[in-house]
mmCIF file of C-alpha atoms and ligand atoms in Angstrom:
data_model
loop_
_atom_site.group_PDB
_atom_site.id
_atom_site.type_symbol
_atom_site.label_atom_id
_atom_site.label_comp_id
_atom_site.label_asym_id
_atom_site.label_seq_id
_atom_site.Cartn_x
_atom_site.Cartn_y
_atom_site.Cartn_z
ATOM 1 C CA MET A 1 0.000 0.000 0.000
ATOM 2 C CA ASN A 2 1.369 3.377 -1.012
ATOM 3 C CA PRO A 3 1.208 5.687 2.038
ATOM 4 C CA ASP A 4 0.952 8.729 -0.226
ATOM 5 C CA ASN A 5 -2.136 7.642 -2.163
ATOM 6 C CA PRO A 6 -5.307 9.427 -1.026
ATOM 7 C CA LEU A 7 -7.928 7.046 0.350
ATOM 8 C CA GLN A 8 -11.669 7.435 0.087
ATOM 9 C CA LEU A 9 -11.869 5.654 3.459
ATOM 10 C CA LEU A 10 -9.935 8.592 4.953
ATOM 11 C CA GLY A 11 -11.943 11.269 3.140
ATOM 12 C CA GLY A 12 -9.189 11.831 0.573
ATOM 13 C CA LEU A 13 -6.350 12.006 3.085
ATOM 14 C CA THR A 14 -3.322 9.847 2.464
ATOM 15 C CA PRO A 15 -2.408 7.316 5.154
ATOM 16 C CA ARG A 16 0.673 9.435 5.888
ATOM 17 C CA GLU A 17 -1.440 12.581 6.427
ATOM 18 C CA PHE A 18 -3.970 10.723 8.547
ATOM 19 C CA LEU A 19 -1.250 9.244 10.756
ATOM 20 C CA ARG A 20 0.456 12.599 11.111
ATOM 21 C CA ASP A 21 -2.597 14.720 11.916
ATOM 22 C CA TYR A 22 -5.341 12.488 13.354
ATOM 23 C CA TRP A 23 -4.236 9.026 14.529
ATOM 24 C CA GLN A 24 -4.134 8.995 18.346
ATOM 25 C CA LYS A 25 -4.708 12.758 18.297
ATOM 26 C CA LYS A 26 -8.114 14.007 17.166
ATOM 27 C CA PRO A 27 -11.391 12.839 15.644
ATOM 28 C CA LEU A 28 -11.987 12.693 11.920
ATOM 29 C CA LEU A 29 -15.409 12.551 10.316
ATOM 30 C CA VAL A 30 -15.493 11.021 6.849
ATOM 31 C CA ARG A 31 -18.711 11.316 4.855
ATOM 32 C CA GLN A 32 -19.173 8.338 2.524
ATOM 33 C CA ALA A 33 -15.959 6.620 3.597
ATOM 34 C CA ILE A 34 -17.504 3.573 1.920
ATOM 35 C CA PRO A 35 -19.946 4.863 -0.727
ATOM 36 C CA ASP A 36 -23.221 2.943 -1.058
ATOM 37 C CA PHE A 37 -22.258 0.864 1.941
ATOM 38 C CA GLU A 38 -24.689 -1.894 2.710
ATOM 39 C CA SER A 39 -24.538 -3.552 6.078
ATOM 40 C CA PRO A 40 -23.138 -7.057 5.522
ATOM 41 C CA ILE A 41 -25.387 -8.429 8.248
ATOM 42 C CA SER A 42 -28.977 -7.720 9.182
ATOM 43 C CA PRO A 43 -30.269 -6.889 12.670
ATOM 44 C CA ASP A 44 -31.789 -10.396 12.815
ATOM 45 C CA GLU A 45 -28.470 -12.020 11.987
ATOM 46 C CA LEU A 46 -26.788 -9.948 14.687
ATOM 47 C CA ALA A 47 -29.431 -11.007 17.187
ATOM 48 C CA GLY A 48 -28.854 -14.611 16.075
ATOM 49 C CA LEU A 49 -25.144 -14.330 16.846
ATOM 50 C CA ALA A 50 -25.971 -13.057 20.336
ATOM 51 C CA LEU A 51 -27.682 -16.389 21.063
ATOM 52 C CA GLU A 52 -24.461 -18.335 20.490
ATOM 53 C CA GLU A 53 -22.439 -19.607 23.413
ATOM 54 C CA GLU A 54 -19.040 -18.668 21.954
ATOM 55 C CA VAL A 55 -20.077 -15.128 20.989
ATOM 56 C CA GLU A 56 -19.568 -12.239 23.422
ATOM 57 C CA SER A 57 -22.577 -9.941 23.523
ATOM 58 C CA ARG A 58 -24.147 -7.263 25.703
ATOM 59 C CA LEU A 59 -27.485 -5.578 25.857
ATOM 60 C CA VAL A 60 -27.640 -2.062 27.258
ATOM 61 C CA ILE A 61 -31.106 -0.823 28.183
ATOM 62 C CA GLU A 62 -31.834 2.692 29.301
ATOM 63 C CA HIS A 63 -34.492 3.104 31.976
ATOM 64 C CA GLY A 64 -35.642 6.466 33.224
ATOM 65 C CA GLU A 65 -34.879 6.013 36.897
ATOM 66 C CA ARG A 66 -31.861 3.688 36.782
ATOM 67 C CA PRO A 67 -30.241 4.416 33.457
ATOM 68 C CA TRP A 68 -28.091 1.968 31.527
ATOM 69 C CA GLU A 69 -28.845 -1.506 32.678
ATOM 70 C CA LEU A 70 -26.301 -4.011 31.374
ATOM 71 C CA ARG A 71 -27.218 -7.604 30.499
ATOM 72 C CA ARG A 72 -24.646 -10.053 29.238
ATOM 73 C CA GLY A 73 -25.223 -12.684 26.550
ATOM 74 C CA PRO A 74 -25.663 -15.318 25.346
ATOM 75 C CA PHE A 75 -29.344 -14.436 25.184
ATOM 76 C CA ALA A 76 -32.372 -16.672 24.885
ATOM 77 C CA GLU A 77 -34.344 -16.608 21.662
ATOM 78 C CA ASP A 78 -37.393 -14.989 23.242
ATOM 79 C CA GLY A 79 -35.209 -12.427 25.106
ATOM 80 C CA PHE A 80 -35.381 -9.846 22.341
ATOM 81 C CA SER A 81 -39.141 -9.947 21.846
ATOM 82 C CA GLN A 82 -39.713 -8.466 25.308
ATOM 83 C CA LEU A 83 -37.562 -5.407 24.666
ATOM 84 C CA PRO A 84 -39.144 -1.963 24.596
ATOM 85 C CA GLU A 85 -39.556 -0.089 21.319
ATOM 86 C CA LYS A 86 -36.766 2.291 22.058
ATOM 87 C CA ASP A 87 -33.672 3.096 24.136
ATOM 88 C CA TRP A 88 -31.682 -0.107 23.977
ATOM 89 C CA THR A 89 -28.582 -1.357 22.197
ATOM 90 C CA LEU A 90 -27.290 -4.831 21.456
ATOM 91 C CA LEU A 91 -23.498 -5.011 21.070
ATOM 92 C CA VAL A 92 -21.724 -8.051 19.667
ATOM 93 C CA GLN A 93 -17.928 -8.339 19.888
ATOM 94 C CA ALA A 94 -15.545 -9.817 17.314
ATOM 95 C CA VAL A 95 -18.170 -10.358 14.613
ATOM 96 C CA ASP A 96 -15.250 -10.543 12.145
ATOM 97 C CA GLN A 97 -14.405 -13.974 13.564
ATOM 98 C CA PHE A 98 -17.828 -15.327 12.691
ATOM 99 C CA VAL A 99 -18.862 -13.488 9.526
ATOM 100 C CA PRO A 100 -16.272 -13.312 6.695
ATOM 101 C CA GLU A 101 -17.994 -10.283 5.090
ATOM 102 C CA VAL A 102 -17.426 -8.371 8.325
ATOM 103 C CA ALA A 103 -13.773 -9.485 8.469
ATOM 104 C CA GLU A 104 -13.393 -7.996 4.964
ATOM 105 C CA LEU A 105 -14.051 -4.539 6.410
ATOM 106 C CA MET A 106 -10.628 -4.708 8.047
ATOM 107 C CA GLU A 107 -8.998 -4.878 4.602
ATOM 108 C CA GLY A 108 -9.445 -1.124 4.249
ATOM 109 C CA PHE A 109 -7.201 -0.500 7.258
ATOM 110 C CA LYS A 110 -4.047 -2.043 5.828
ATOM 111 C CA PHE A 111 -2.176 1.205 6.395
ATOM 112 C CA LEU A 112 -2.096 0.256 10.091
ATOM 113 C CA PRO A 113 -0.441 -2.859 11.548
ATOM 114 C CA LYS A 114 -2.876 -5.765 11.628
ATOM 115 C CA TRP A 115 -1.690 -6.739 15.101
ATOM 116 C CA ARG A 116 -2.995 -3.391 16.363
ATOM 117 C CA ILE A 117 -6.564 -4.300 15.357
ATOM 118 C CA ASP A 118 -8.643 -5.919 18.040
ATOM 119 C CA ASP A 119 -11.976 -6.748 16.474
ATOM 120 C CA VAL A 120 -15.018 -5.474 14.651
ATOM 121 C CA MET A 121 -17.840 -4.945 17.118
ATOM 122 C CA VAL A 122 -21.310 -4.536 15.668
ATOM 123 C CA SER A 123 -24.164 -2.863 17.467
ATOM 124 C CA PHE A 124 -27.828 -2.620 16.753
ATOM 125 C CA ALA A 125 -29.796 0.105 18.507
ATOM 126 C CA ALA A 126 -33.475 0.916 18.679
ATOM 127 C CA PRO A 127 -34.296 4.664 18.422
ATOM 128 C CA GLY A 128 -32.784 6.535 21.361
ATOM 129 C CA GLY A 129 -30.423 3.638 22.161
ATOM 130 C CA GLY A 130 -26.802 4.174 23.157
ATOM 131 C CA VAL A 131 -24.316 3.154 25.799
ATOM 132 C CA GLY A 132 -24.060 6.631 27.346
ATOM 133 C CA PRO A 133 -21.173 9.100 27.402
ATOM 134 C CA HIS A 134 -17.886 7.284 27.990
ATOM 135 C CA PHE A 135 -14.315 7.057 26.831
ATOM 136 C CA ASP A 136 -12.331 4.093 25.545
ATOM 137 C CA ASN A 137 -8.636 3.410 25.937
ATOM 138 C CA TYR A 138 -8.340 2.516 22.279
ATOM 139 C CA ASP A 139 -8.647 4.041 18.846
ATOM 140 C CA VAL A 140 -11.813 3.190 17.001
ATOM 141 C CA PHE A 141 -13.307 3.726 13.543
ATOM 142 C CA LEU A 142 -17.112 3.876 13.803
ATOM 143 C CA LEU A 143 -18.678 3.002 10.495
ATOM 144 C CA GLN A 144 -22.388 3.564 10.166
ATOM 145 C CA GLY A 145 -23.935 0.469 8.632
ATOM 146 C CA TYR A 146 -27.643 1.096 8.651
ATOM 147 C CA GLY A 147 -29.958 3.860 9.894
ATOM 148 C CA LYS A 148 -28.670 7.049 11.505
ATOM 149 C CA ARG A 149 -26.649 7.641 14.651
ATOM 150 C CA ARG A 150 -25.866 10.959 16.305
ATOM 151 C CA TRP A 151 -22.311 11.073 17.633
ATOM 152 C CA GLN A 152 -21.208 13.701 20.108
ATOM 153 C CA VAL A 153 -17.617 14.159 21.235
ATOM 154 C CA GLY A 154 -16.374 16.070 24.241
ATOM 155 C CA GLN A 155 -13.391 16.331 26.566
ATOM 156 C CA MET A 156 -10.287 14.161 26.832
ATOM 157 C CA CYS A 157 -10.540 11.855 29.855
ATOM 158 C CA ASP A 158 -8.358 9.574 31.925
ATOM 159 C CA SER A 159 -8.726 7.147 34.823
ATOM 160 C CA SER A 160 -9.358 10.049 37.216
ATOM 161 C CA SER A 161 -12.405 11.288 35.255
ATOM 162 C CA PRO A 162 -15.513 11.013 37.479
ATOM 163 C CA LEU A 163 -17.917 8.215 36.571
ATOM 164 C CA LEU A 164 -21.550 7.665 37.482
ATOM 165 C CA GLU A 165 -21.916 5.567 40.617
ATOM 166 C CA HIS A 166 -23.750 2.255 40.676
ATOM 167 C CA SER A 167 -23.406 1.698 36.992
ATOM 168 C CA ASP A 168 -22.141 -1.568 35.530
ATOM 169 C CA LEU A 169 -20.928 0.514 32.642
ATOM 170 C CA LYS A 170 -18.263 3.176 32.895
ATOM 171 C CA ILE A 171 -20.493 6.162 32.189
ATOM 172 C CA LEU A 172 -18.964 9.618 32.566
ATOM 173 C CA ALA A 173 -20.534 11.787 35.273
ATOM 174 C CA GLU A 174 -19.716 14.876 33.215
ATOM 175 C CA PHE A 175 -20.086 15.213 29.485
ATOM 176 C CA ALA A 176 -20.412 18.475 27.617
ATOM 177 C CA HIS A 177 -20.138 17.857 23.916
ATOM 178 C CA THR A 178 -18.068 20.158 21.763
ATOM 179 C CA GLU A 179 -19.050 18.727 18.376
ATOM 180 C CA GLU A 180 -21.748 16.486 16.979
ATOM 181 C CA TRP A 181 -22.555 14.785 13.707
ATOM 182 C CA VAL A 182 -25.355 12.555 12.440
ATOM 183 C CA LEU A 183 -23.862 9.610 10.552
ATOM 184 C CA GLU A 184 -25.637 7.839 7.720
ATOM 185 C CA PRO A 185 -24.751 4.502 6.105
ATOM 186 C CA GLY A 186 -21.189 4.603 4.758
ATOM 187 C CA ASP A 187 -20.144 7.568 6.934
ATOM 188 C CA MET A 188 -17.322 6.926 9.373
ATOM 189 C CA LEU A 189 -15.986 8.634 12.479
ATOM 190 C CA TYR A 190 -12.470 8.019 13.769
ATOM 191 C CA LEU A 191 -11.999 8.603 17.498
ATOM 192 C CA PRO A 192 -8.648 8.658 19.271
ATOM 193 C CA PRO A 193 -8.268 6.983 22.691
ATOM 194 C CA LEU A 194 -9.546 8.824 25.790
ATOM 195 C CA LEU A 195 -11.905 11.173 23.938
ATOM 196 C CA ALA A 196 -15.345 11.318 25.594
ATOM 197 C CA HIS A 197 -18.083 10.326 23.151
ATOM 198 C CA CYS A 198 -21.727 9.444 23.090
ATOM 199 C CA GLY A 199 -23.637 7.808 20.269
ATOM 200 C CA THR A 200 -27.423 7.878 20.144
ATOM 201 C CA ALA A 201 -29.537 6.063 17.579
ATOM 202 C CA GLU A 202 -31.840 8.383 15.621
ATOM 203 C CA ASP A 203 -33.767 5.391 14.279
ATOM 204 C CA ASP A 204 -33.121 1.642 14.094
ATOM 205 C CA CYS A 205 -29.416 1.659 13.435
ATOM 206 C CA MET A 206 -26.343 -0.495 13.125
ATOM 207 C CA THR A 207 -22.775 0.632 13.751
ATOM 208 C CA TYR A 208 -19.570 -1.242 12.936
ATOM 209 C CA SER A 209 -16.680 -0.406 15.295
ATOM 210 C CA VAL A 210 -13.247 -1.339 14.048
ATOM 211 C CA GLY A 211 -11.477 -1.296 17.388
ATOM 212 C CA PHE A 212 -7.764 -1.239 18.037
ATOM 213 C CA ARG A 213 -5.682 -2.630 20.877
ATOM 214 C CA ALA A 214 -2.566 -1.531 22.686
ATOM 215 C CA PRO A 215 -1.131 -3.219 25.758
ATOM 216 C CA SER A 216 -0.999 -1.074 28.891
ATOM 217 C CA ALA A 217 2.400 -0.192 30.336
ATOM 218 C CA ALA A 218 1.508 -2.367 33.337
ATOM 219 C CA GLU A 219 0.733 -5.331 31.054
ATOM 220 C CA VAL A 220 3.955 -4.888 29.104
ATOM 221 C CA LEU A 221 6.039 -4.830 32.271
ATOM 222 C CA THR A 222 4.373 -7.712 34.092
ATOM 223 C CA HIS A 223 4.095 -10.007 31.057
ATOM 224 C CA PHE A 224 7.543 -9.282 29.660
ATOM 225 C CA THR A 225 9.271 -9.746 32.995
ATOM 226 C CA ASP A 226 7.377 -13.016 33.541
ATOM 227 C CA PHE A 227 8.518 -14.170 30.112
ATOM 228 C CA LEU A 228 12.129 -13.089 30.752
ATOM 229 C CA SER A 229 12.317 -14.774 34.110
ATOM 230 C CA GLN A 230 11.982 -18.219 32.507
ATOM 231 C CA PHE A 231 15.405 -17.705 30.973
ATOM 232 C CA LEU A 232 17.185 -16.432 34.102
ATOM 233 C CA PRO A 233 19.033 -18.936 36.291
ATOM 234 C CA GLU A 234 18.719 -18.801 40.102
ATOM 235 C CA GLU A 235 22.390 -17.952 40.517
ATOM 236 C CA GLU A 236 22.086 -14.778 38.527
ATOM 237 C CA ARG A 237 21.593 -12.224 41.291
ATOM 238 C CA TYR A 238 22.209 -8.734 42.467
ATOM 239 C CA SER A 239 25.972 -8.663 42.894
ATOM 240 C CA ASP A 240 28.345 -6.099 44.353
ATOM 241 C CA ALA A 241 31.881 -7.123 43.694
ATOM 242 C CA ASP A 242 34.227 -4.189 44.365
ATOM 243 C CA ALA A 243 31.774 -2.548 46.781
ATOM 244 C CA GLN A 244 33.152 0.198 49.032
ATOM 245 C CA PRO A 245 33.100 -0.227 52.852
ATOM 246 C CA THR A 246 29.836 1.125 54.359
ATOM 247 C CA SER A 247 29.895 4.200 56.574
ATOM 248 C CA ASP A 248 26.401 3.415 57.927
ATOM 249 C CA PRO A 249 25.249 -0.217 57.533
ATOM 250 C CA HIS A 250 21.560 0.852 57.482
ATOM 251 C CA GLN A 251 21.838 3.163 54.553
ATOM 252 C CA ILE A 252 21.028 1.988 51.026
ATOM 253 C CA GLN A 253 23.557 3.800 48.883
ATOM 254 C CA HIS A 254 22.798 5.000 45.391
ATOM 255 C CA ASP A 255 25.503 2.828 43.902
ATOM 256 C CA SER A 256 23.237 -0.158 44.751
ATOM 257 C CA LEU A 257 20.593 1.369 42.493
ATOM 258 C CA ASP A 258 23.165 1.733 39.738
ATOM 259 C CA ARG A 259 23.916 -1.981 40.023
ATOM 260 C CA LEU A 260 20.179 -2.769 39.916
ATOM 261 C CA LYS A 261 19.666 -0.546 36.897
ATOM 262 C CA ALA A 262 22.544 -2.301 35.118
ATOM 263 C CA LEU A 263 20.914 -5.671 35.870
ATOM 264 C CA LEU A 264 17.542 -4.484 34.606
ATOM 265 C CA ASN A 265 18.957 -2.871 31.484
ATOM 266 C CA GLN A 266 20.956 -5.950 30.614
ATOM 267 C CA HIS A 267 17.795 -8.036 30.433
ATOM 268 C CA MET A 268 15.092 -5.546 29.526
ATOM 269 C CA GLY A 269 17.195 -4.369 26.608
ATOM 270 C CA ASP A 270 17.486 -7.856 25.084
ATOM 271 C CA GLU A 271 15.922 -7.110 21.691
ATOM 272 C CA ARG A 272 15.617 -10.699 20.580
ATOM 273 C CA LEU A 273 13.675 -11.686 23.692
ATOM 274 C CA LEU A 274 11.634 -8.494 23.615
ATOM 275 C CA MET A 275 10.594 -9.137 20.000
ATOM 276 C CA THR A 276 9.820 -12.781 20.734
ATOM 277 C CA TRP A 277 7.681 -11.883 23.710
ATOM 278 C CA PHE A 278 5.923 -9.020 21.945
ATOM 279 C CA GLY A 279 5.055 -11.053 18.850
ATOM 280 C CA GLN A 280 3.725 -13.889 20.961
ATOM 281 C CA PHE A 281 1.762 -11.546 23.192
ATOM 282 C CA MET A 282 0.216 -9.536 20.355
ATOM 283 C CA THR A 283 -0.857 -12.659 18.456
ATOM 284 C CA GLU A 284 -2.524 -14.340 21.397
ATOM 285 C CA PRO A 285 -6.050 -15.058 20.213
ATOM 286 C CA ARG A 286 -8.947 -13.256 21.780
ATOM 287 C CA TYR A 287 -10.739 -16.611 22.073
ATOM 288 C CA PRO A 288 -8.036 -19.304 22.414
ATOM 289 C CA GLU A 289 -10.723 -21.985 22.606
ATOM 290 C CA LEU A 290 -11.557 -21.261 18.967
ATOM 291 C CA VAL A 291 -8.032 -22.057 17.794
ATOM 292 C CA ASN A 292 -8.076 -25.845 17.750
ATOM 293 C CA GLY A 293 -5.566 -27.852 15.826
ATOM 294 C CA ILE A 294 -5.996 -31.252 14.243
ATOM 295 C CA GLU A 295 -3.909 -34.416 14.284
ATOM 296 C CA ILE A 296 -2.280 -34.822 10.905
ATOM 297 C CA ASP A 297 1.058 -36.185 9.694
ATOM 298 C CA GLU A 298 3.266 -34.956 6.906
ATOM 299 C CA GLU A 299 2.111 -37.548 4.417
ATOM 300 C CA GLN A 300 -1.586 -36.887 4.983
ATOM 301 C CA PHE A 301 -0.944 -33.173 4.736
ATOM 302 C CA LEU A 302 0.865 -33.482 1.399
ATOM 303 C CA ASP A 303 -1.815 -35.819 0.065
ATOM 304 C CA HIS A 304 -4.491 -33.238 0.869
ATOM 305 C CA ILE A 305 -2.568 -30.428 -0.779
ATOM 306 C CA GLU A 306 -1.835 -32.437 -3.885
ATOM 307 C CA ALA A 307 -5.510 -33.356 -4.117
ATOM 308 C CA GLY A 308 -6.290 -29.634 -4.372
ATOM 309 C CA ALA A 309 -7.203 -28.817 -0.762
ATOM 310 C CA ILE A 310 -7.393 -25.142 0.176
ATOM 311 C CA ILE A 311 -5.902 -23.910 3.426
ATOM 312 C CA VAL A 312 -7.339 -20.802 5.051
ATOM 313 C CA ARG A 313 -6.453 -18.802 8.131
ATOM 314 C CA ASN A 314 -8.536 -19.620 11.171
ATOM 315 C CA PRO A 315 -10.536 -16.385 11.590
ATOM 316 C CA SER A 316 -9.813 -16.543 15.334
ATOM 317 C CA ALA A 317 -6.035 -16.792 14.831
ATOM 318 C CA ARG A 318 -3.696 -13.836 14.786
ATOM 319 C CA MET A 319 -0.457 -13.810 12.821
ATOM 320 C CA ALA A 320 2.551 -11.554 12.400
ATOM 321 C CA TRP A 321 6.154 -11.920 11.328
ATOM 322 C CA SER A 322 9.395 -10.150 12.019
ATOM 323 C CA GLU A 323 13.133 -10.147 11.480
ATOM 324 C CA VAL A 324 15.240 -11.391 14.370
ATOM 325 C CA GLY A 325 19.009 -11.330 13.961
ATOM 326 C CA ASP A 326 19.777 -12.804 10.535
ATOM 327 C CA GLY A 327 16.617 -14.862 10.493
ATOM 328 C CA LEU A 328 12.874 -14.458 10.586
ATOM 329 C CA VAL A 329 10.224 -15.374 13.051
ATOM 330 C CA LEU A 330 6.583 -16.174 12.494
ATOM 331 C CA PHE A 331 4.161 -15.483 15.327
ATOM 332 C CA ALA A 332 0.878 -17.326 15.264
ATOM 333 C CA SER A 333 -1.703 -17.413 18.019
ATOM 334 C CA GLY A 334 0.799 -16.771 20.800
ATOM 335 C CA HIS A 335 3.478 -19.121 19.451
ATOM 336 C CA SER A 336 6.666 -18.274 17.614
ATOM 337 C CA ARG A 337 8.866 -20.164 15.207
ATOM 338 C CA MET A 338 12.297 -19.113 13.969
ATOM 339 C CA LEU A 339 12.845 -19.501 10.244
ATOM 340 C CA PRO A 340 15.640 -18.856 7.750
ATOM 341 C CA ALA A 341 15.712 -15.619 5.778
ATOM 342 C CA ASN A 342 14.892 -17.344 2.471
ATOM 343 C CA LEU A 343 11.315 -17.936 3.667
ATOM 344 C CA ARG A 344 10.429 -14.236 3.804
ATOM 345 C CA GLU A 345 7.991 -14.350 0.876
ATOM 346 C CA MET A 346 6.378 -17.453 2.283
ATOM 347 C CA LEU A 347 5.782 -15.793 5.660
ATOM 348 C CA LYS A 348 4.221 -12.803 3.953
ATOM 349 C CA LEU A 349 2.007 -15.101 1.911
ATOM 350 C CA ILE A 350 0.878 -17.070 4.966
ATOM 351 C CA CYS A 351 0.092 -13.903 6.914
ATOM 352 C CA SER A 352 -1.772 -12.144 4.124
ATOM 353 C CA ALA A 353 -3.317 -14.687 1.759
ATOM 354 C CA ASP A 354 -6.918 -15.678 2.207
ATOM 355 C CA ALA A 355 -6.343 -19.036 0.619
ATOM 356 C CA LEU A 356 -3.250 -21.212 0.340
ATOM 357 C CA HIS A 357 -3.137 -24.010 -2.201
ATOM 358 C CA ILE A 358 -0.781 -25.976 -4.354
ATOM 359 C CA GLU A 359 -0.366 -23.075 -6.824
ATOM 360 C CA ASN A 360 0.740 -20.353 -4.437
ATOM 361 C CA LEU A 361 2.250 -22.579 -1.757
ATOM 362 C CA GLY A 362 3.713 -25.380 -3.859
ATOM 363 C CA ARG A 363 7.234 -24.035 -4.309
ATOM 364 C CA TRP A 364 7.601 -23.507 -0.570
ATOM 365 C CA LEU A 365 6.528 -27.028 0.261
ATOM 366 C CA ALA A 366 9.677 -28.340 -1.406
ATOM 367 C CA ASP A 367 11.611 -26.598 1.357
ATOM 368 C CA ASP A 368 11.805 -28.731 4.543
ATOM 369 C CA GLU A 369 11.395 -25.768 6.881
ATOM 370 C CA GLY A 370 8.575 -24.318 4.806
ATOM 371 C CA ARG A 371 6.658 -27.582 4.666
ATOM 372 C CA LEU A 372 7.037 -28.209 8.393
ATOM 373 C CA LEU A 373 5.918 -24.681 9.159
ATOM 374 C CA VAL A 374 2.596 -25.084 7.333
ATOM 375 C CA LEU A 375 2.094 -28.508 8.911
ATOM 376 C CA GLU A 376 2.789 -27.072 12.364
ATOM 377 C CA LEU A 377 0.318 -24.208 11.824
ATOM 378 C CA ILE A 378 -2.390 -26.691 10.847
ATOM 379 C CA LYS A 379 -1.651 -28.912 13.851
ATOM 380 C CA GLN A 380 -1.784 -25.863 16.077
ATOM 381 C CA GLY A 381 -5.007 -24.513 14.531
ATOM 382 C CA SER A 382 -3.876 -21.163 13.118
ATOM 383 C CA LEU A 383 -4.389 -22.536 9.598
ATOM 384 C CA GLU A 384 -7.155 -24.934 8.648
ATOM 385 C CA PHE A 385 -8.475 -26.792 5.647
ATOM 386 C CA ALA A 386 -11.400 -24.959 4.090
ATOM 387 C CA ASP A 387 -14.672 -26.869 4.162
ATOM 388 C CA GLU A 388 -15.053 -28.684 0.904
HETATM 389 C C1 LIG B 401 -21.815 1.512 19.613
HETATM 390 O O1 LIG B 401 -22.778 1.790 20.319
HETATM 391 O O2 LIG B 401 -21.921 0.920 18.539
HETATM 392 C C2 LIG B 401 -20.421 1.894 19.991
HETATM 393 C C3 LIG B 401 -20.249 2.128 21.397
HETATM 394 C C4 LIG B 401 -19.023 2.944 21.675
HETATM 395 O O3 LIG B 401 -19.089 4.142 21.698
HETATM 396 O O4 LIG B 401 -17.937 2.407 21.952
HETATM 397 CO CO1 LIG B 402 -16.881 3.977 22.806
#
């Protein structure tokens, strides 16, 4: 993707301009980001998904006296028929993992790293429905799929911003909007993290939220240090060879901190381990239970491929690749595998192709490492045979 080509999805901005002026900074409204956009799923199909055990869904109902009641799915079939005519929203997470046409929406965002995308949440709201004024810790692109929604944006918030008490949802106690827009199908609003916003359905409406993810500093530190500690032997300790005699045995001198900092820097600065951890962490699936491998040996695998089988990515798997030292590493669903540099094109193909088959994969299967990689990914569940 050329970062200097204007994109309709960004209202004619180039990816470079968008990243420079808006991304993580300020909202951007794009009218007709996807012209003639037709919602790939209907409200009934969304409601159907919310009945499924493996699908994460929420229903937010506004009542006059105790606003914003939260109910969690899966819901019973007759649950929706008892809903009032207005003031409620059904939100379904990660619809991209269950509906390929929704996953396709993410294709437009190739100017951002795929591993930064969390999921596509889809909401259906009856007139007046919304989840109340709130802020999110993540960037989001809100694409209007059906009907109209009024979006208001306000102040920047943080974890000290006052919230309404006794609410299961994190609703802001104070919200004074500074701008508002009514979005119609195909219109899109980008919101940076921490910006207060409130969306209210004008009529029956559906909104697609392409949501991003970024680990918190606390997560990075706790998870990376946990990962690192597996490689550190017991005998590697704080050490103070050449220490000076103490003048007061109760005082902790600053040279001890210097020794600690050297110990921390030595390990925290290990780029190879940091990359390995980060790739594994960022490709951990949202629903690990949906990444199930199969038992298959090399011969069976090759027989399938030669018979014309098609291999697809498991929609619940996440993949990324990187360079480490002179080699490459493929990350898939929280696992990593080191590979030689000559497999670069193969890694790119595996990460980006929708379908792998004898024609595009064949030449790589002659390579021992390449063949074993694909076999391993099938055994582990990140790749799977398409249903015939
Ligand atoms: C929605 O109601 O579709 C989106 C909720 C949000 O603002 O995050
Ligand atoms: Co939000």
